[in-house]
Coordinates of C-alpha atoms in Angstrom, one line a residue:
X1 CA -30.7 -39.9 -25.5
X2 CA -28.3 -37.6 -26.8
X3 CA -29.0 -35.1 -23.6
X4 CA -28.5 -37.8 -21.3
X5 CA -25.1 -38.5 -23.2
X6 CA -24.2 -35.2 -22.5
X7 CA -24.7 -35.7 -18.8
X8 CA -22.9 -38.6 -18.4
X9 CA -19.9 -36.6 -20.2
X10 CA -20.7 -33.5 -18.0
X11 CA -20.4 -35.7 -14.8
X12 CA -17.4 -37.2 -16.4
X13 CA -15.9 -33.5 -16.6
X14 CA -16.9 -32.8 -13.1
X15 CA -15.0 -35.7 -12.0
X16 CA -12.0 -35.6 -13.6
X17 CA -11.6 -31.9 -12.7
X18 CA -12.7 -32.4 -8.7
X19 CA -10.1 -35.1 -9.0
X20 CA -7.3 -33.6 -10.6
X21 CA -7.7 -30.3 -8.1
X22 CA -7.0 -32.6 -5.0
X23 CA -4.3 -34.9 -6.7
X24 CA -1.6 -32.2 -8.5
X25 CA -1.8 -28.8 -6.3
X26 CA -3.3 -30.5 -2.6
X27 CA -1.5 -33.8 -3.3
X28 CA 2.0 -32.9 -4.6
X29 CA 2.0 -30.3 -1.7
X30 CA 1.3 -33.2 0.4
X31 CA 3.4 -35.9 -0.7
X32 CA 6.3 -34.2 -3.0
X33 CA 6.9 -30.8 -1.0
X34 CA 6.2 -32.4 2.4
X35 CA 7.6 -35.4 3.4
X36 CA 9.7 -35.6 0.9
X37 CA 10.8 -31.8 0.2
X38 CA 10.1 -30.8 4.2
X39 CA 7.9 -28.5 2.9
X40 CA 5.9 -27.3 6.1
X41 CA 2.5 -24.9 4.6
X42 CA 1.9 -21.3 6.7
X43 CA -1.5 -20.7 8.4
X44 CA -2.7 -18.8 4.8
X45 CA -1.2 -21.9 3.1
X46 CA -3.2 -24.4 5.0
X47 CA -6.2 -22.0 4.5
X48 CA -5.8 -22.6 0.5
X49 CA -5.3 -26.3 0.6
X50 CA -8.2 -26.3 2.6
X51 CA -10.1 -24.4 -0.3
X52 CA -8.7 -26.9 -2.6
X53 CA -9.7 -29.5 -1.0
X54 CA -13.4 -28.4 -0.5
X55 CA -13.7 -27.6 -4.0
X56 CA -12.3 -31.0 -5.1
X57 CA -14.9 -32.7 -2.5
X58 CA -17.8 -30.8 -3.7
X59 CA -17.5 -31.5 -7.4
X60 CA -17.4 -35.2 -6.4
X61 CA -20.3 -35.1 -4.2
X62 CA -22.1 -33.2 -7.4
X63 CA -20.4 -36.7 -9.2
X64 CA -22.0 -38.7 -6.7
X65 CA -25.5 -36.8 -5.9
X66 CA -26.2 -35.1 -9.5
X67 CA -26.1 -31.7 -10.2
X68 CA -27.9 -29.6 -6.7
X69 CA -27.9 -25.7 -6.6
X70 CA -27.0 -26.2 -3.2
X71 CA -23.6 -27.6 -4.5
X72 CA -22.7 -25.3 -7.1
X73 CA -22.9 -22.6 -4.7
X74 CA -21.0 -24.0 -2.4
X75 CA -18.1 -24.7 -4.8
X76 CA -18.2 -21.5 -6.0
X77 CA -18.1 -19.8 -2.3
X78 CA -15.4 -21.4 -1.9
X79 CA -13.5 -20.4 -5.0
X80 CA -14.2 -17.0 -3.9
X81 CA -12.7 -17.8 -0.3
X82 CA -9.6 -19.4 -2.1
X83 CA -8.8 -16.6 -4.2
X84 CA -9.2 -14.1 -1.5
X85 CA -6.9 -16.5 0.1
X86 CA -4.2 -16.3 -2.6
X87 CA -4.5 -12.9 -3.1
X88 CA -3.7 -11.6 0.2
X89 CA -1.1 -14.3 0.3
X90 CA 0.7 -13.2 -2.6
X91 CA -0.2 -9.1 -1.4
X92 CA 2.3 -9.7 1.4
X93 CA 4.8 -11.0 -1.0
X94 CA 4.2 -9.2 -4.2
X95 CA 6.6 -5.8 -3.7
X96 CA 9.8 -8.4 -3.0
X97 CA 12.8 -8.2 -5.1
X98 CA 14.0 -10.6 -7.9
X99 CA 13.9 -14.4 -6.4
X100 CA 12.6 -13.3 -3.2
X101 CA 9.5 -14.6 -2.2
X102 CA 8.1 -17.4 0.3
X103 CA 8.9 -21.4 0.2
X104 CA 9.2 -23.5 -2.9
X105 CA 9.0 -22.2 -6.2
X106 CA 7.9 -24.4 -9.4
X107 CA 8.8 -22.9 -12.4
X108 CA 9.7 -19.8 -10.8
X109 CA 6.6 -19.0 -9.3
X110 CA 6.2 -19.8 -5.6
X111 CA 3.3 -22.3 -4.3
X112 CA 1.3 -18.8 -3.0
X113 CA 1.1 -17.9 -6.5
X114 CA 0.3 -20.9 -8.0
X115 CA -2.4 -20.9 -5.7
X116 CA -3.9 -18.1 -7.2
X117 CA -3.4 -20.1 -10.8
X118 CA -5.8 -22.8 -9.8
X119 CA -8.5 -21.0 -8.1
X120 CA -8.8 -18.9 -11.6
X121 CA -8.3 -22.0 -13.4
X122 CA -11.3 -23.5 -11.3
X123 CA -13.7 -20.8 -12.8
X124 CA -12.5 -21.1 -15.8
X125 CA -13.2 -24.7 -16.1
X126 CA -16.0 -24.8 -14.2
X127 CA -17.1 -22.3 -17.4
X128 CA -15.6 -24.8 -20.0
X129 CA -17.5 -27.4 -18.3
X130 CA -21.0 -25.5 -18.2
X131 CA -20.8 -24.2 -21.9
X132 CA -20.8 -28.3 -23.0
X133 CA -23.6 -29.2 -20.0
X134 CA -27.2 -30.9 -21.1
X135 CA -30.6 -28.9 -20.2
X136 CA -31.1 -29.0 -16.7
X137 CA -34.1 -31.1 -16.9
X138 CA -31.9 -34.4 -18.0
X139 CA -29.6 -34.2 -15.0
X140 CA -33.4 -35.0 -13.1
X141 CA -33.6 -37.5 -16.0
X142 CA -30.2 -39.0 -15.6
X143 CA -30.7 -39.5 -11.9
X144 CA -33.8 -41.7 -12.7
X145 CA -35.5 -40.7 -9.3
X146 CA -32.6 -42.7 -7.2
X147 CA -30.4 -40.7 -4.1
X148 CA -27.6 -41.0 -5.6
X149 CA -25.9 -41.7 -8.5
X150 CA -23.7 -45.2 -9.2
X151 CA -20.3 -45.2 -9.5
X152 CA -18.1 -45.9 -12.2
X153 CA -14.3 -47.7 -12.5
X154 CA -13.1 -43.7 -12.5
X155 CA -15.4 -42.1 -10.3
X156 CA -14.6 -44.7 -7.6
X157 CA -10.9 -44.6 -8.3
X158 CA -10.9 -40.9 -8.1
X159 CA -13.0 -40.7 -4.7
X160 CA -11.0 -43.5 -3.5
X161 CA -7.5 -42.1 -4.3
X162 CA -8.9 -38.2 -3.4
X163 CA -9.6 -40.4 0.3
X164 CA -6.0 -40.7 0.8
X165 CA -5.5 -37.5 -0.2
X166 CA -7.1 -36.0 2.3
X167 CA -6.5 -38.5 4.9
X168 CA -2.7 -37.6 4.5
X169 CA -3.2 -33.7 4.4
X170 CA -5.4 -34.4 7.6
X171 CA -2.0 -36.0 9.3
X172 CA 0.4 -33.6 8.0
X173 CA -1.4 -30.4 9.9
X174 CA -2.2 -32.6 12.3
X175 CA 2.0 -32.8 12.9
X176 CA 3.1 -29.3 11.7
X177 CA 0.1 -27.4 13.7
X178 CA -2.0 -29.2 15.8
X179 CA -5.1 -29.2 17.0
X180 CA -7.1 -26.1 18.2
X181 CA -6.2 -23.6 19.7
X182 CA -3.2 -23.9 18.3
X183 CA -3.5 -22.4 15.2
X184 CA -0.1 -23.0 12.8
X185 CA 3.0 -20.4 11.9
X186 CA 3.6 -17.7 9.9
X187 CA 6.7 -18.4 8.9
X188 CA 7.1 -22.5 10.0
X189 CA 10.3 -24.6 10.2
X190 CA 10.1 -27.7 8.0
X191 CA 8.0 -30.5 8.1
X192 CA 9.5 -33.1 10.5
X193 CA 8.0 -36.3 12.1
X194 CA 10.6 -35.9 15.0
X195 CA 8.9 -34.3 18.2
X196 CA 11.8 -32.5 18.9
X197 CA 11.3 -30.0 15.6
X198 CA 7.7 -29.7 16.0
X199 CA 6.1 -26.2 17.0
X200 CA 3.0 -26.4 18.0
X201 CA 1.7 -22.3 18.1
X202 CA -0.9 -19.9 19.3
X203 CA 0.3 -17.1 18.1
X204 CA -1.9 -16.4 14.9
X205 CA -4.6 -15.6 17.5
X206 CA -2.6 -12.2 18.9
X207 CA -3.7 -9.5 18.0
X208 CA -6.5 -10.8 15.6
X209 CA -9.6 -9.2 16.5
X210 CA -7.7 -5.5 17.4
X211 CA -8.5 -2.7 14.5
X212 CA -10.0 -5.1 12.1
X213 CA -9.7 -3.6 9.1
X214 CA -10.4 -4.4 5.4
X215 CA -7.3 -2.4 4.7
X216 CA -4.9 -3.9 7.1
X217 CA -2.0 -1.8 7.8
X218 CA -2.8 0.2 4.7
X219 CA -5.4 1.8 7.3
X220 CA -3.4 5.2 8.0
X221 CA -6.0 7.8 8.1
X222 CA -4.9 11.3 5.6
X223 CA -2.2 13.6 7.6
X224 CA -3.2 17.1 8.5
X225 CA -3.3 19.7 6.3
X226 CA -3.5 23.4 6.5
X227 CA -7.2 23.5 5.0
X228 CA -8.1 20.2 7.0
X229 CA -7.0 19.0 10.4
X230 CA -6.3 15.9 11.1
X231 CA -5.3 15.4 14.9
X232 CA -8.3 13.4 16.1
X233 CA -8.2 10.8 13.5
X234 CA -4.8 11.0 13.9
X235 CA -4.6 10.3 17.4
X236 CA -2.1 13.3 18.1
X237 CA -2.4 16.5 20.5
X238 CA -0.5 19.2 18.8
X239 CA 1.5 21.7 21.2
X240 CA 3.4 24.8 20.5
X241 CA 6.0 24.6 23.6
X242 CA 9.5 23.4 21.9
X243 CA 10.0 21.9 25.3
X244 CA 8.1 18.9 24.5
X245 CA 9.9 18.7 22.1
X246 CA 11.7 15.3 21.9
X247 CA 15.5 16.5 21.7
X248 CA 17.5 16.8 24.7
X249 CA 18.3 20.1 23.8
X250 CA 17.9 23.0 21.8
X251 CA 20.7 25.1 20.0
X252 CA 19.0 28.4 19.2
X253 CA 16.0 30.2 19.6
X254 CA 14.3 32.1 16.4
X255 CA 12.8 35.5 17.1
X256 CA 9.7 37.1 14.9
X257 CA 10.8 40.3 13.5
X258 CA 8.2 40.4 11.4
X259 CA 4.4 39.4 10.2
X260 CA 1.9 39.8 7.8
X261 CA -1.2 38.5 6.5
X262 CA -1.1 37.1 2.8
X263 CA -4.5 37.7 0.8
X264 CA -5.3 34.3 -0.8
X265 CA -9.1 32.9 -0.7
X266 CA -7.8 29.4 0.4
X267 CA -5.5 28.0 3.5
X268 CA -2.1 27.4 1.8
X269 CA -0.3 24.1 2.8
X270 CA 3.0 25.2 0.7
X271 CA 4.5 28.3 0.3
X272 CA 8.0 28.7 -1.4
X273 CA 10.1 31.4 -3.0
X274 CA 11.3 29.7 -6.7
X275 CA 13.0 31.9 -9.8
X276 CA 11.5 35.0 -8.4
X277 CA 8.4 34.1 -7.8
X278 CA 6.3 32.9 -4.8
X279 CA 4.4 29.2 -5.4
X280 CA 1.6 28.4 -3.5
X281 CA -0.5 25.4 -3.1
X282 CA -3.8 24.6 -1.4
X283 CA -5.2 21.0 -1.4
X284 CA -5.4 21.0 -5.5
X285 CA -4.5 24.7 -6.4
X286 CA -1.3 26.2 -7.4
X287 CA -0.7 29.8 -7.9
X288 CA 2.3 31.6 -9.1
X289 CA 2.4 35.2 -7.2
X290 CA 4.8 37.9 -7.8
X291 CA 6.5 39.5 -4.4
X292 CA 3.5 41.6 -3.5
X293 CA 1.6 38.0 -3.5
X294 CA -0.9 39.1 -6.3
X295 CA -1.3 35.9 -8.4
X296 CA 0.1 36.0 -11.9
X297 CA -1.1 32.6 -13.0
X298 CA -2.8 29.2 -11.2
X299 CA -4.4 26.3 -12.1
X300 CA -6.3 23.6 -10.6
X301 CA -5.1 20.2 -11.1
X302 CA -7.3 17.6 -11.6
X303 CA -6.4 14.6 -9.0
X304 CA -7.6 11.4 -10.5
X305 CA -6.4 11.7 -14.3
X306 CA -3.4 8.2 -14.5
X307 CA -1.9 8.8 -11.3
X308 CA -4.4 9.8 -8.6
X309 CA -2.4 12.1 -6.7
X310 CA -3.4 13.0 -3.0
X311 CA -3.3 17.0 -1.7
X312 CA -0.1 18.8 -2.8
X313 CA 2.8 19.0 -0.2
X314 CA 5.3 20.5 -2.2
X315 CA 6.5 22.0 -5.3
X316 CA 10.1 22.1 -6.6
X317 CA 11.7 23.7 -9.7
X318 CA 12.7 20.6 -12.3
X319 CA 15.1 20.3 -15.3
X320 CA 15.5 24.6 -15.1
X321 CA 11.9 25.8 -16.5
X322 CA 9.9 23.0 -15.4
X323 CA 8.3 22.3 -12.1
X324 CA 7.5 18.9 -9.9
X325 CA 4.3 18.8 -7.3
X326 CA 3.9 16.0 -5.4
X327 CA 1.0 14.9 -3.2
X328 CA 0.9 13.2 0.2
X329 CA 0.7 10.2 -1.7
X330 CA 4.2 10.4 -2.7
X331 CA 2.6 10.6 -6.7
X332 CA 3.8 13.5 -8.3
X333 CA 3.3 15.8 -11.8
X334 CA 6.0 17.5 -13.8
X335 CA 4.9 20.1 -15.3
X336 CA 5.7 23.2 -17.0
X337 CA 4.5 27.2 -17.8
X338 CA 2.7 27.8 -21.7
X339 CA 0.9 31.1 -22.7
X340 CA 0.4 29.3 -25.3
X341 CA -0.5 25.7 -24.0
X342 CA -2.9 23.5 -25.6
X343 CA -5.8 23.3 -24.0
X344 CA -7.7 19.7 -25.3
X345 CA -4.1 18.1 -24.8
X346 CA -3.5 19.4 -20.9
X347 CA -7.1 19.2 -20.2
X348 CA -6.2 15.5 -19.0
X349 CA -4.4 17.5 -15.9
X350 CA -5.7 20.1 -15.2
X351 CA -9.3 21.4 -14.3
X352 CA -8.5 25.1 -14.4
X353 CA -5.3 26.4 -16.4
X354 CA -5.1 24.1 -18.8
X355 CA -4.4 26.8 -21.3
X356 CA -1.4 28.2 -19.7
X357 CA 0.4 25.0 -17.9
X358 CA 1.4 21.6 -19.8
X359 CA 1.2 18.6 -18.0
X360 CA 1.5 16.4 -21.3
X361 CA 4.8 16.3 -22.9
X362 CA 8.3 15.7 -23.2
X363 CA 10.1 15.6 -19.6
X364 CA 6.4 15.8 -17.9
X365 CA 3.9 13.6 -16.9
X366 CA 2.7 11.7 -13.5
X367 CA 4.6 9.0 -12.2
X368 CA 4.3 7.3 -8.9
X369 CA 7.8 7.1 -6.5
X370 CA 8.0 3.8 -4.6
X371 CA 9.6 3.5 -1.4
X372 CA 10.6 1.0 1.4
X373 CA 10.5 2.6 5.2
X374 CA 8.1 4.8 4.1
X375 CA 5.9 2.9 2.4
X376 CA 3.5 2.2 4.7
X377 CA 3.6 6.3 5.6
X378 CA 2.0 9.9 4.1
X379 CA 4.9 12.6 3.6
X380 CA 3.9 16.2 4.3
X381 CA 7.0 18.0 2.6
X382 CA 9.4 18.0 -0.1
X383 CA 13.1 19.8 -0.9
X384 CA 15.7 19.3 -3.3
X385 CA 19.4 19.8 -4.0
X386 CA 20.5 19.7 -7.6
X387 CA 20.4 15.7 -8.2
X388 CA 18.0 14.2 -5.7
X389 CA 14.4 15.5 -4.1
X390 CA 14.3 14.2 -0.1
X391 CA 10.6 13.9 1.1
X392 CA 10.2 13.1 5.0
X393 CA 7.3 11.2 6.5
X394 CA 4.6 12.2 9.0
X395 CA 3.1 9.9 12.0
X396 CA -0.3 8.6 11.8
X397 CA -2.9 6.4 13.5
X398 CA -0.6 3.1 12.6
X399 CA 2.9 4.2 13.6
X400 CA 3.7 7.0 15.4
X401 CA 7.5 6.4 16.2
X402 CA 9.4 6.4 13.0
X403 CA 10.5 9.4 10.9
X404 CA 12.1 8.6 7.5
X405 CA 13.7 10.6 4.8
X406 CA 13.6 9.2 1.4
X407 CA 16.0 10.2 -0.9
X408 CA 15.0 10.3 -4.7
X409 CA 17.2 10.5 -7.6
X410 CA 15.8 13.7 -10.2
X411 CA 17.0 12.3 -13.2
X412 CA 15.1 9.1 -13.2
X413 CA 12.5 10.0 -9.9
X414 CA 13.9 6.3 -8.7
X415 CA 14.5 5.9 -4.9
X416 CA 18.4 6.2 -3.9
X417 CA 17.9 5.6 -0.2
X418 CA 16.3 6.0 3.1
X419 CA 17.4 7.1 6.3
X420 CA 16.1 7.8 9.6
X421 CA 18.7 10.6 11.3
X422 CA 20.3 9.9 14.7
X423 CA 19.7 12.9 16.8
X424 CA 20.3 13.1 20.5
X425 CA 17.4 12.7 22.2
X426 CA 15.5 12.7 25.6
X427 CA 14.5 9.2 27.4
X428 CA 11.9 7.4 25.3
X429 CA 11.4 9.4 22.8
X430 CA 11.9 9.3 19.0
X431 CA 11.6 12.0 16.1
X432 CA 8.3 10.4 15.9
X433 CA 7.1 13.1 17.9
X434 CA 7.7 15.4 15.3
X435 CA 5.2 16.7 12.1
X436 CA 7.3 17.8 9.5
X437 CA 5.4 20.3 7.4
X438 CA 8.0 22.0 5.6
X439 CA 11.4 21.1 4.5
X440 CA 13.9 23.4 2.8
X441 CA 17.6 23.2 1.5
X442 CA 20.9 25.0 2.1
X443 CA 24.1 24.7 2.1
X444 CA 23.8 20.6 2.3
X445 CA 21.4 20.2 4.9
X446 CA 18.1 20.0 5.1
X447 CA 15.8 22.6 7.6
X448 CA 12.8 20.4 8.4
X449 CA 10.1 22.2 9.9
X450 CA 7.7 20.5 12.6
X451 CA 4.3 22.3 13.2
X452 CA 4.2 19.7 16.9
X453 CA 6.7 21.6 19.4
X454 CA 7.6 24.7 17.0
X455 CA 10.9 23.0 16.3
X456 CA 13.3 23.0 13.2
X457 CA 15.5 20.1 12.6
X458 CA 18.9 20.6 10.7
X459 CA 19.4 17.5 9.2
X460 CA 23.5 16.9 7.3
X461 CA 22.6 14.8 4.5
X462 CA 26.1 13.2 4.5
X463 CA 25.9 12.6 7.9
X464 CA 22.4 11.3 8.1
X465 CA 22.1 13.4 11.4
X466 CA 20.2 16.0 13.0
X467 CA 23.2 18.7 13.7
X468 CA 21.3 21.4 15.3
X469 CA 17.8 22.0 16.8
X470 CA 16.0 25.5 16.8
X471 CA 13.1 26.5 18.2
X472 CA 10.6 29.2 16.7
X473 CA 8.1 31.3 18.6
X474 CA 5.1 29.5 20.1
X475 CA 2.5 32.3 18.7
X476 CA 3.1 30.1 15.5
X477 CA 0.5 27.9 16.0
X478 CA 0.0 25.9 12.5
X479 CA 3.4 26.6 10.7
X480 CA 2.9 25.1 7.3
X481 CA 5.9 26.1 5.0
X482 CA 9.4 27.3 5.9
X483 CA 11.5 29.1 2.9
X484 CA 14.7 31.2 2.7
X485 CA 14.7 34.6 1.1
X486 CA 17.6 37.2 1.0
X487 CA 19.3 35.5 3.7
X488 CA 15.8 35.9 5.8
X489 CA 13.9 32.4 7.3
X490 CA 10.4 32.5 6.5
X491 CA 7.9 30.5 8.1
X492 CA 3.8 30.9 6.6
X493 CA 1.5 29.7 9.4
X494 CA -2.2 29.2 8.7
X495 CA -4.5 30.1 11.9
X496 CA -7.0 32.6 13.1
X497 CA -8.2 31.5 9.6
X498 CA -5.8 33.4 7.7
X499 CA -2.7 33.0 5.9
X500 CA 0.6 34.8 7.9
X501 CA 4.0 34.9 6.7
X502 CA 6.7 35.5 9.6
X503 CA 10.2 36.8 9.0
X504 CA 12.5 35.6 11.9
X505 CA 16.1 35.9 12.5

């Protein structure tokens, strides 16, 4: 008797929580927000009430038809459904500002969210509920060999009431989308009975089934680097002739004076001249080298310690005897020089050097720089002026048009602004076209260096505009870094598989 009592209660449970899911989130969206708020749900919002709504049905039929496998599963497919739901709902929404965010807000948290609230909430219970249920063998019992089970005053009420629920939901998309194919709108007007405001849309459906991908447009492949190339997955066809190049003309033409072959086991991606020494980088390496390039110290960093940070594009000087690195990623590490470094304490950074370089410490560390434009983008360089670092992005399979420079303030490694620079430029074309590699600073402008066309950009940082173009020679076929030293322009190239520095005037 008693394990039958505690069916009854579980059913009881089940009910009240199938119920209570369809009449606050599914029916004050319907009633409160919509016809009397004009709240009009988005083709994800609709998907989620739908969720709601199936979950709510399903824990009454388990009310109505006892306690089936077939059921449970269902309910908790479902769930599933309507948190991925939620979650890419509120992942198109979650980088906004302070009070931004998408239709009504209850308690300060917009309906998207709260969606996300009751799908946890329904696992949750649903775990409440099955800590308290009988032995499975008495909901058999319970059911006493009938169909289905009778209902009670509340049972009916709640199936009844649900019903309506439903019914009206079923009108209201009715009205706001229609029937199929149209399929609902992003971003809809408010709900409106008059036929004049309603938008019936197909839109949802373009594009749909193009480059499906898990990832969405978080699906840009890793740019090219000078120990890996990327220009198949890429999709772009690297030339050498700076008349592809997408200016409408170019200001001066760089001459090799100079060459020679740097020995170093590894392609280098960076090469820069800092406090008299050369820094070099290769995917994960760093080595400091004096002026005949023999390496006075290096270390290998380890990538996945806190901030996981994506092959090295650059490396600056910071705070006077320190050093920042940053990966493609646009992660970074501070670090810093040691003799006498502590091994077990930088051995969280570093997989080689961990006795000479600190990574742990005051003024170092990992940190992550967020952007806007350039969110969506890999950068493949890095300079710096004495208050802010500038980082400039690189195409890729998702957007080859834009170029962005980010502008990143040293003291607190916070972004200060973003610019793409007006240059003049031939018919239908856009500094897209360009792969900056290498970026260097002087005299308040910014040398960016594009591997595609054997161009350099002189970019005004006041002006936000490229001032000047020059070309280099075309027998640079992979430039990688471009650095100044003793009033000479140096440009490393990796190719022929080895490392050559030019000198050009």
């Amino acid at each position: 008797m008693n394990e039958i009592n505690k069916t009854k209660n579980f059913y009881t449970l089940m009910c009240l929580a199938g119920f209570l899911i369809i009449l606050l989130p599914v029916g004050i969206a319907n009633f409160v927000f919509g016809y009397m708020l004009g709240d009009s749900p988005c083709t994800l919002c609709w998907g989620q009430r739908e969720a709601m709504i199936f979950i709510g049905v399903m824990a009454l039929f388990i009310v109505r038809y006892g306690m089936k496998g077939k059921y449970l599963a269902a309910l908790l497919i479902m769930t599933a459904v309507g948190l991925y739901q939620s979650f890419a709902h509120y992942g198109n929404h979650a980088h906004r500002d302070l009070d931004q965010g998408f239709g009504l807000a209850v308690f300060g948290i917009h309906t998207y969210f709260w969606a996300e609230v009751v799908f946890w909430a329904v696992v949750l219970l649903l775990g409440v509920i099955f800590a308290f249920a009988p032995k499975f063998n008495a909901f058999e019992a319970e059911l006493n060999g009938e169909k289905f089970r009778k209902y009670t005053k509340f049972s009916f009420a709640a199936v009844l009431i649900s019903a309506i629920i439903v019914a009206s939901n079923v009108f209201q998309a009715f009205v706001s989308t229609g029937i199929p194919p149209y399929v609902g709108q992003g971003d809809p007007v408010r709900f409106s009975l008059n036929p004049k405001y309603i938008i019936w849309s197909t839109d949802g459906w373009k594009g749909l089934w193009q480059n499906i991908s898990f990832l969405g447009k978080r699906d840009v492949k890793a740019p090219d680097y000078a120990f890996e190339s990327a220009s198949e997955k890429l999709g772009i066809v690297f030339d050498n002739d700076s008349q592809n190049a997408p200016f409408a003309k170019i200001d001066e033409n760089l001459q090799i004076t100079s060459e020679q072959n740097i020995s170093f086991d590894k392609p280098i991606n960076t090469l820069d001249f800092i406090g008299g020494e050369f820094v070099a980088s290769s995917k994960f390496d760093v080595a400091f080298m004096d002026e005949n390039f023999n390496i006075k110290s290096a270390f290998e960093l380890d990538p996945y310690f806190s901030a996981t940070i994506d092959p090295i594009i650059g490396v600056i000087p910071y705070m006077q005897d320190k050093f920042l690195l940053m990966g493609s990623n646009k992660s970074f590490l501070r670090f810093g020089k040691n003799e006498n470094a502590n091994e077990v304490l930088q051995y969280a950074d570093f997989i080689k050097g961990a006795d000479k370089f600190e990574g742990q410490g005051k003024d170092l560390g990992r940190g992550r720089l967020d952007t806007v434009r350039a969110k969506f983008h890999h950068v493949a360089s890095m300079t710096n002026d004495a208050n802010y670092l500038y980082l400039a992005t690189v195409p890729n399979n998702k957007n080859a048009k834009d170029f962005i420079i980010s502008k990143v303030s040293l003291k607190d490694r916070v972004l200060s602004g973003e610019f793409s620079p007006k240059a003049a430029l031939k018919e239908g074309k856009t500094l897209g076209d360009l792969y900056v590699t290498s970026m260097a600073f002087k005299d308040g402008e910014i040398y960016a260096l594009s591997k595609n066309h054997n161009v350099i950009a002189i970019i005004d940082i006041a002006k936000e505009e490229v001032v000047k173009v020059i070309s280099y020679p075309s027998e640079i076929k992979n430039a990688r870094s471009l650095f100044f030293k003793d009033n000479k322009i140096y440009i490393l190239s990796y190719q022929d598989g080895s490392n050559k520095l030019y000198t050009l005037k």
